[in-house]
Amino acid sequence: MMTLTINIERLLHELDLLALITDCPPIQDRPLPGTTQAVTRIVFTPRDLEARAWLKELVLAAGFTVREDAVGNTFLRWEGTDAGLGAVGTGSHTDAIPYAGMYDGTVGVLGGLEAMRSLKEAGFVPKRAIETLMLTSEEPTRFGIGCIGSRLLGGVIDPEAADRMLDRLPETDASAPTGLTLADVRQAAGFHGSLAGVKLPIGHYHAWVELHIEQGPLLEREGIELGIVTNIAAPSSYRYTVEGFGGHAGALLMPDRRDALCAAAEMILSVERHARAANANSGGVDTVATIGMVGVYPGAVNSVPSRVTLILDLRDTDVARRDGVLSAFHADIAEIEQRRGVKVQEEIVNADAPAKSSEHIVETVETICKAEGVSYKKMVSRAYHDSSFIAVVAPTAMLFIPSRAGVSHKPDEYSTPESIAVGTRMLALALAKLANE
Amino acid sequence: MMTLTINIERLLHELDLLALITDCPPIQDRPLPGTTQAVTRIVFTPRDLEARAWLKELVLAAGFTVREDAVGNTFLRWEGTDAGLGAVGTGSHTDAIPYAGMYDGTVGVLGGLEAMRSLKEAGFVPKRAIETLMLTSEEPTRFGIGCIGSRLLGGVIDPEAADRMLDRLPETDASAPTGLTLADVRQAAGFHGSLAGVKLPIGHYHAWVELHIEQGPLLEREGIELGIVTNIAAPSSYRYTVEGFGGHAGALLMPDRRDALCAAAEMILSVERHARAANANSGGVDTVATIGMVGVYPGAVNSVPSRVTLILDLRDTDVARRDGVLSAFHADIAEIEQRRGVKVQEEIVNADAPAKSSEHIVETVETICKAEGVSYKKMVSRAYHDSSFIAVVAPTAMLFIPSRAGVSHKPDEYSTPESIAVGTRMLALALAKLANE
């Protein structure tokens, strides 16, 4: 195995610079290790475009090439000596939900770039091309569905339907579209051409490995340096519209009310209860249900809510158990509709399958960890990732590094320099090994 | 009693014109009687300033004078023959919550103006001055508290505290201030000077009568033309901040959650339950509790809510019963905090006393109704009004006209031309009678 040094100072500095491209107020000084930057960087906003431009400069300076597809997926490519072979890929995303942290996704993009640079500086010559991808809109903030770039690469979303998706850049009402579509927004951002051309042919990637923070507490708690992901949980999300009857908060008397928010409150508690029951019944913790967005119409102190929108995120490692929670929730909704005189509509935003990692890639990484004396465990990813969809067209695996206290999607999300260095080094060695197969 | 004709066509036309000054899409044709316009006209927004300018032109054209105070309360004045006597006042508001109707408040301002014009055209000469007021921000949309103009006139809010109130022009988070204060916003709108000068001296008004739509179903249901308000229910509102613990919707497992939204859902259902119980215990319907605004932070599909803000509107004709509901709610909040590991903070936005009408004015209106053959009933106002606060510095009463189906604060709020004409005529006759006392 080759000797390889990662330039961790360069990588940390770039993570800092990227974090300052944010719609949150920047922290000017970061006096202590572990002081982190709040990041809001929603796809195709000015901050996202700024981050893309900054990344491309970095890549060109490192001597790699850049290609962008019609949805803005950005391929940082290092050509191999044998142009006839499928490439080895890595990558992740740089978009961030409102008031998120600075490591989710970014470690996989800048870590991928650093892996390529370190290998190049170490004199490594790859037989297969190596690519780092910056994937568009892993986060569902703007269009209601996550992993838009990787879904298109994997061909698991209809390109025309994708182009018609409504822009829901967060405003007062969680379900209120801006009137624009993905087609409008991506073209305004400079990404033209048909989305049908985004799908990757089988064979484009010989192998794909994504580096990511764990976003859970297990690795830190157990003192393990690296997680090798064997399965990714099946995610789904649903939009609910509760229609009641509004009116003046003083004059509409309690017996006459069909308050959409009170009905929605019962729904919020119902799905929480059923997810907890699914865990209790299975003796596990694999079912998670979250309502993270609520829109109240008309949204005034002195108006009884006539309409409420909720978005449910429901995940499980077992699709049948996930469907069971949804069925129990549906039964409660029917009862709430009946008792409260409201109407509830459900719209499926996405309901995806779980993904299974390539045994060959998992074994390759295990072998490297053993040779390098890096502690690892095989684990399930409960968060879904771009790799869920790349997995449809390529053998994939993921590498996790520890997240402080398991915190993610919050400004205090943090991974240590040591963890980032180990993860990036294992990624680089895996890419090198796979590129010479 | 004098002969008096109201120019109802002129008044209806002006109500239509004012309704078109809205941040909602205008309806160009109104083919059927009862087709109404959705109105959003939040205080000190461009639409509100446009409405104010339009109203002033109308008033000057009618030969009355205009005075504006430091908070933008606008006095349309018809001088009387005896300058030494207190005036007779009427008026209401023209601001409107998001997607409201076109009659709430506006009937009292344009109806007041029409009453003055009709009396003048009929050759009436008042001994006391007659004033119609357009009062600033009766709706709490922007600063979280309603009746700002009339509270200052009545001296029931500290002028310096009022100037420090935070602008909360509706955005994603129901509690997120824009960073501006009332002082900033009113001065930017052109209203300068100290708010301390707004308070009216006792005696400024000999009597005050406000014309308003009922915003409830009773008059229509009982086929009665006019309501004479004897009491106004005691309003209160409270802002709650629920602090839980956020994280990634996939990775933060159910046993580790302290979800602020699930806690808030229990609070929503708790206060609803206690309001219904208070009605059941009293055998009445006078307790009403509403949560009309919810803010969820960070507000992303795949983030567990770490903070939720709720605003509660709680009203009763009986202050002790209202306080009882609040106490029961507090006990539930303490239990929810304990069980779910969240912290809930309460901030009192306002907690006002009920207002009682002047018996003399109520009797004056009753006498006029009997003489004119207009059916009336004495009633309680469950919505609060500017008159609640004018009542602190002047003898007051209110006149209600029927609201179709009791609907208010919604675009289909409607009162018939006949109802508006009767209400305006009774108002004019009452103003004339009181002005010559």
JSON list of N, CA and C in Angstrom, two decimals, chain B residues 345-368:
[
{"chain": "B", "resi": 345, "resn": "GLN", "atom": "N", "xyz": [-41.39, 29.26, 27.52]},
{"chain": "B", "resi": 345, "resn": "GLN", "atom": "CA", "xyz": [-41.43, 30.62, 28.07]},
{"chain": "B", "resi": 345, "resn": "GLN", "atom": "C", "xyz": [-42.72, 31.29, 27.63]},
{"chain": "B", "resi": 346, "resn": "GLU", "atom": "N", "xyz": [-43.32, 32.02, 28.55]},
{"chain": "B", "resi": 346, "resn": "GLU", "atom": "CA", "xyz": [-44.54, 32.77, 28.22]},
{"chain": "B", "resi": 346, "resn": "GLU", "atom": "C", "xyz": [-44.26, 34.26, 28.29]},
{"chain": "B", "resi": 347, "resn": "GLU", "atom": "N", "xyz": [-44.77, 34.98, 27.31]},
{"chain": "B", "resi": 347, "resn": "GLU", "atom": "CA", "xyz": [-44.66, 36.44, 27.32]},
{"chain": "B", "resi": 347, "resn": "GLU", "atom": "C", "xyz": [-46.08, 36.97, 27.14]},
{"chain": "B", "resi": 348, "resn": "ILE", "atom": "N", "xyz": [-46.50, 37.82, 28.06]},
{"chain": "B", "resi": 348, "resn": "ILE", "atom": "CA", "xyz": [-47.85, 38.40, 27.93]},
{"chain": "B", "resi": 348, "resn": "ILE", "atom": "C", "xyz": [-47.80, 39.51, 26.90]},
{"chain": "B", "resi": 349, "resn": "VAL", "atom": "N", "xyz": [-48.54, 39.36, 25.82]},
{"chain": "B", "resi": 349, "resn": "VAL", "atom": "CA", "xyz": [-48.58, 40.42, 24.81]},
{"chain": "B", "resi": 349, "resn": "VAL", "atom": "C", "xyz": [-49.56, 41.49, 25.27]},
{"chain": "B", "resi": 350, "resn": "ASN", "atom": "N", "xyz": [-50.75, 41.08, 25.68]},
{"chain": "B", "resi": 350, "resn": "ASN", "atom": "CA", "xyz": [-51.69, 42.02, 26.28]},
{"chain": "B", "resi": 350, "resn": "ASN", "atom": "C", "xyz": [-52.71, 41.23, 27.09]},
{"chain": "B", "resi": 351, "resn": "ALA", "atom": "N", "xyz": [-53.22, 41.85, 28.14]},
{"chain": "B", "resi": 351, "resn": "ALA", "atom": "CA", "xyz": [-54.25, 41.23, 28.96]},
{"chain": "B", "resi": 351, "resn": "ALA", "atom": "C", "xyz": [-55.12, 42.39, 29.42]},
{"chain": "B", "resi": 352, "resn": "ASP", "atom": "N", "xyz": [-56.18, 42.63, 28.67]},
{"chain": "B", "resi": 352, "resn": "ASP", "atom": "CA", "xyz": [-56.97, 43.84, 28.88]},
{"chain": "B", "resi": 352, "resn": "ASP", "atom": "C", "xyz": [-58.25, 43.56, 29.65]},
{"chain": "B", "resi": 353, "resn": "ALA", "atom": "N", "xyz": [-58.80, 44.64, 30.19]},
{"chain": "B", "resi": 353, "resn": "ALA", "atom": "CA", "xyz": [-60.06, 44.56, 30.94]},
{"chain": "B", "resi": 353, "resn": "ALA", "atom": "C", "xyz": [-61.23, 44.59, 29.96]},
{"chain": "B", "resi": 354, "resn": "PRO", "atom": "N", "xyz": [-62.39, 44.12, 30.37]},
{"chain": "B", "resi": 354, "resn": "PRO", "atom": "CA", "xyz": [-63.58, 44.31, 29.53]},
{"chain": "B", "resi": 354, "resn": "PRO", "atom": "C", "xyz": [-63.99, 45.78, 29.55]},
{"chain": "B", "resi": 355, "resn": "ALA", "atom": "N", "xyz": [-64.75, 46.21, 28.55]},
{"chain": "B", "resi": 355, "resn": "ALA", "atom": "CA", "xyz": [-65.23, 47.61, 28.52]},
{"chain": "B", "resi": 355, "resn": "ALA", "atom": "C", "xyz": [-66.75, 47.60, 28.63]},
{"chain": "B", "resi": 356, "resn": "LYS", "atom": "N", "xyz": [-67.28, 48.62, 29.29]},
{"chain": "B", "resi": 356, "resn": "LYS", "atom": "CA", "xyz": [-68.73, 48.74, 29.49]},
{"chain": "B", "resi": 356, "resn": "LYS", "atom": "C", "xyz": [-69.20, 50.01, 28.77]},
{"chain": "B", "resi": 357, "resn": "SER", "atom": "N", "xyz": [-70.30, 49.88, 28.03]},
{"chain": "B", "resi": 357, "resn": "SER", "atom": "CA", "xyz": [-70.79, 51.05, 27.29]},
{"chain": "B", "resi": 357, "resn": "SER", "atom": "C", "xyz": [-71.47, 52.05, 28.21]},
{"chain": "B", "resi": 358, "resn": "SER", "atom": "N", "xyz": [-71.54, 53.30, 27.74]},
{"chain": "B", "resi": 358, "resn": "SER", "atom": "CA", "xyz": [-72.26, 54.36, 28.45]},
{"chain": "B", "resi": 358, "resn": "SER", "atom": "C", "xyz": [-73.77, 54.09, 28.35]},
{"chain": "B", "resi": 359, "resn": "GLU", "atom": "N", "xyz": [-74.43, 54.04, 29.50]},
{"chain": "B", "resi": 359, "resn": "GLU", "atom": "CA", "xyz": [-75.89, 53.80, 29.48]},
{"chain": "B", "resi": 359, "resn": "GLU", "atom": "C", "xyz": [-76.62, 54.90, 28.73]},
{"chain": "B", "resi": 360, "resn": "HIS", "atom": "N", "xyz": [-76.11, 56.13, 28.87]},
{"chain": "B", "resi": 360, "resn": "HIS", "atom": "CA", "xyz": [-76.75, 57.26, 28.19]},
{"chain": "B", "resi": 360, "resn": "HIS", "atom": "C", "xyz": [-76.71, 57.08, 26.67]},
{"chain": "B", "resi": 361, "resn": "ILE", "atom": "N", "xyz": [-75.56, 56.68, 26.16]},
{"chain": "B", "resi": 361, "resn": "ILE", "atom": "CA", "xyz": [-75.46, 56.53, 24.69]},
{"chain": "B", "resi": 361, "resn": "ILE", "atom": "C", "xyz": [-76.32, 55.35, 24.23]},
{"chain": "B", "resi": 362, "resn": "VAL", "atom": "N", "xyz": [-76.28, 54.24, 24.98]},
{"chain": "B", "resi": 362, "resn": "VAL", "atom": "CA", "xyz": [-77.11, 53.09, 24.63]},
{"chain": "B", "resi": 362, "resn": "VAL", "atom": "C", "xyz": [-78.59, 53.49, 24.58]},
{"chain": "B", "resi": 363, "resn": "GLU", "atom": "N", "xyz": [-79.03, 54.24, 25.58]},
{"chain": "B", "resi": 363, "resn": "GLU", "atom": "CA", "xyz": [-80.43, 54.69, 25.61]},
{"chain": "B", "resi": 363, "resn": "GLU", "atom": "C", "xyz": [-80.74, 55.64, 24.46]},
{"chain": "B", "resi": 364, "resn": "THR", "atom": "N", "xyz": [-79.79, 56.50, 24.13]},
{"chain": "B", "resi": 364, "resn": "THR", "atom": "CA", "xyz": [-79.98, 57.43, 23.01]},
{"chain": "B", "resi": 364, "resn": "THR", "atom": "C", "xyz": [-80.22, 56.66, 21.72]},
{"chain": "B", "resi": 365, "resn": "VAL", "atom": "N", "xyz": [-79.39, 55.63, 21.48]},
{"chain": "B", "resi": 365, "resn": "VAL", "atom": "CA", "xyz": [-79.54, 54.84, 20.24]},
{"chain": "B", "resi": 365, "resn": "VAL", "atom": "C", "xyz": [-80.85, 54.05, 20.27]},
{"chain": "B", "resi": 366, "resn": "GLU", "atom": "N", "xyz": [-81.19, 53.49, 21.42]},
{"chain": "B", "resi": 366, "resn": "GLU", "atom": "CA", "xyz": [-82.46, 52.76, 21.54]},
{"chain": "B", "resi": 366, "resn": "GLU", "atom": "C", "xyz": [-83.64, 53.66, 21.16]},
{"chain": "B", "resi": 367, "resn": "THR", "atom": "N", "xyz": [-83.63, 54.88, 21.68]},
{"chain": "B", "resi": 367, "resn": "THR", "atom": "CA", "xyz": [-84.71, 55.83, 21.39]},
{"chain": "B", "resi": 367, "resn": "THR", "atom": "C", "xyz": [-84.82, 56.10, 19.90]},
{"chain": "B", "resi": 368, "resn": "ILE", "atom": "N", "xyz": [-83.66, 56.27, 19.25]},
{"chain": "B", "resi": 368, "resn": "ILE", "atom": "CA", "xyz": [-83.66, 56.54, 17.81]},
{"chain": "B", "resi": 368, "resn": "ILE", "atom": "C", "xyz": [-84.20, 55.33, 17.04]}
]
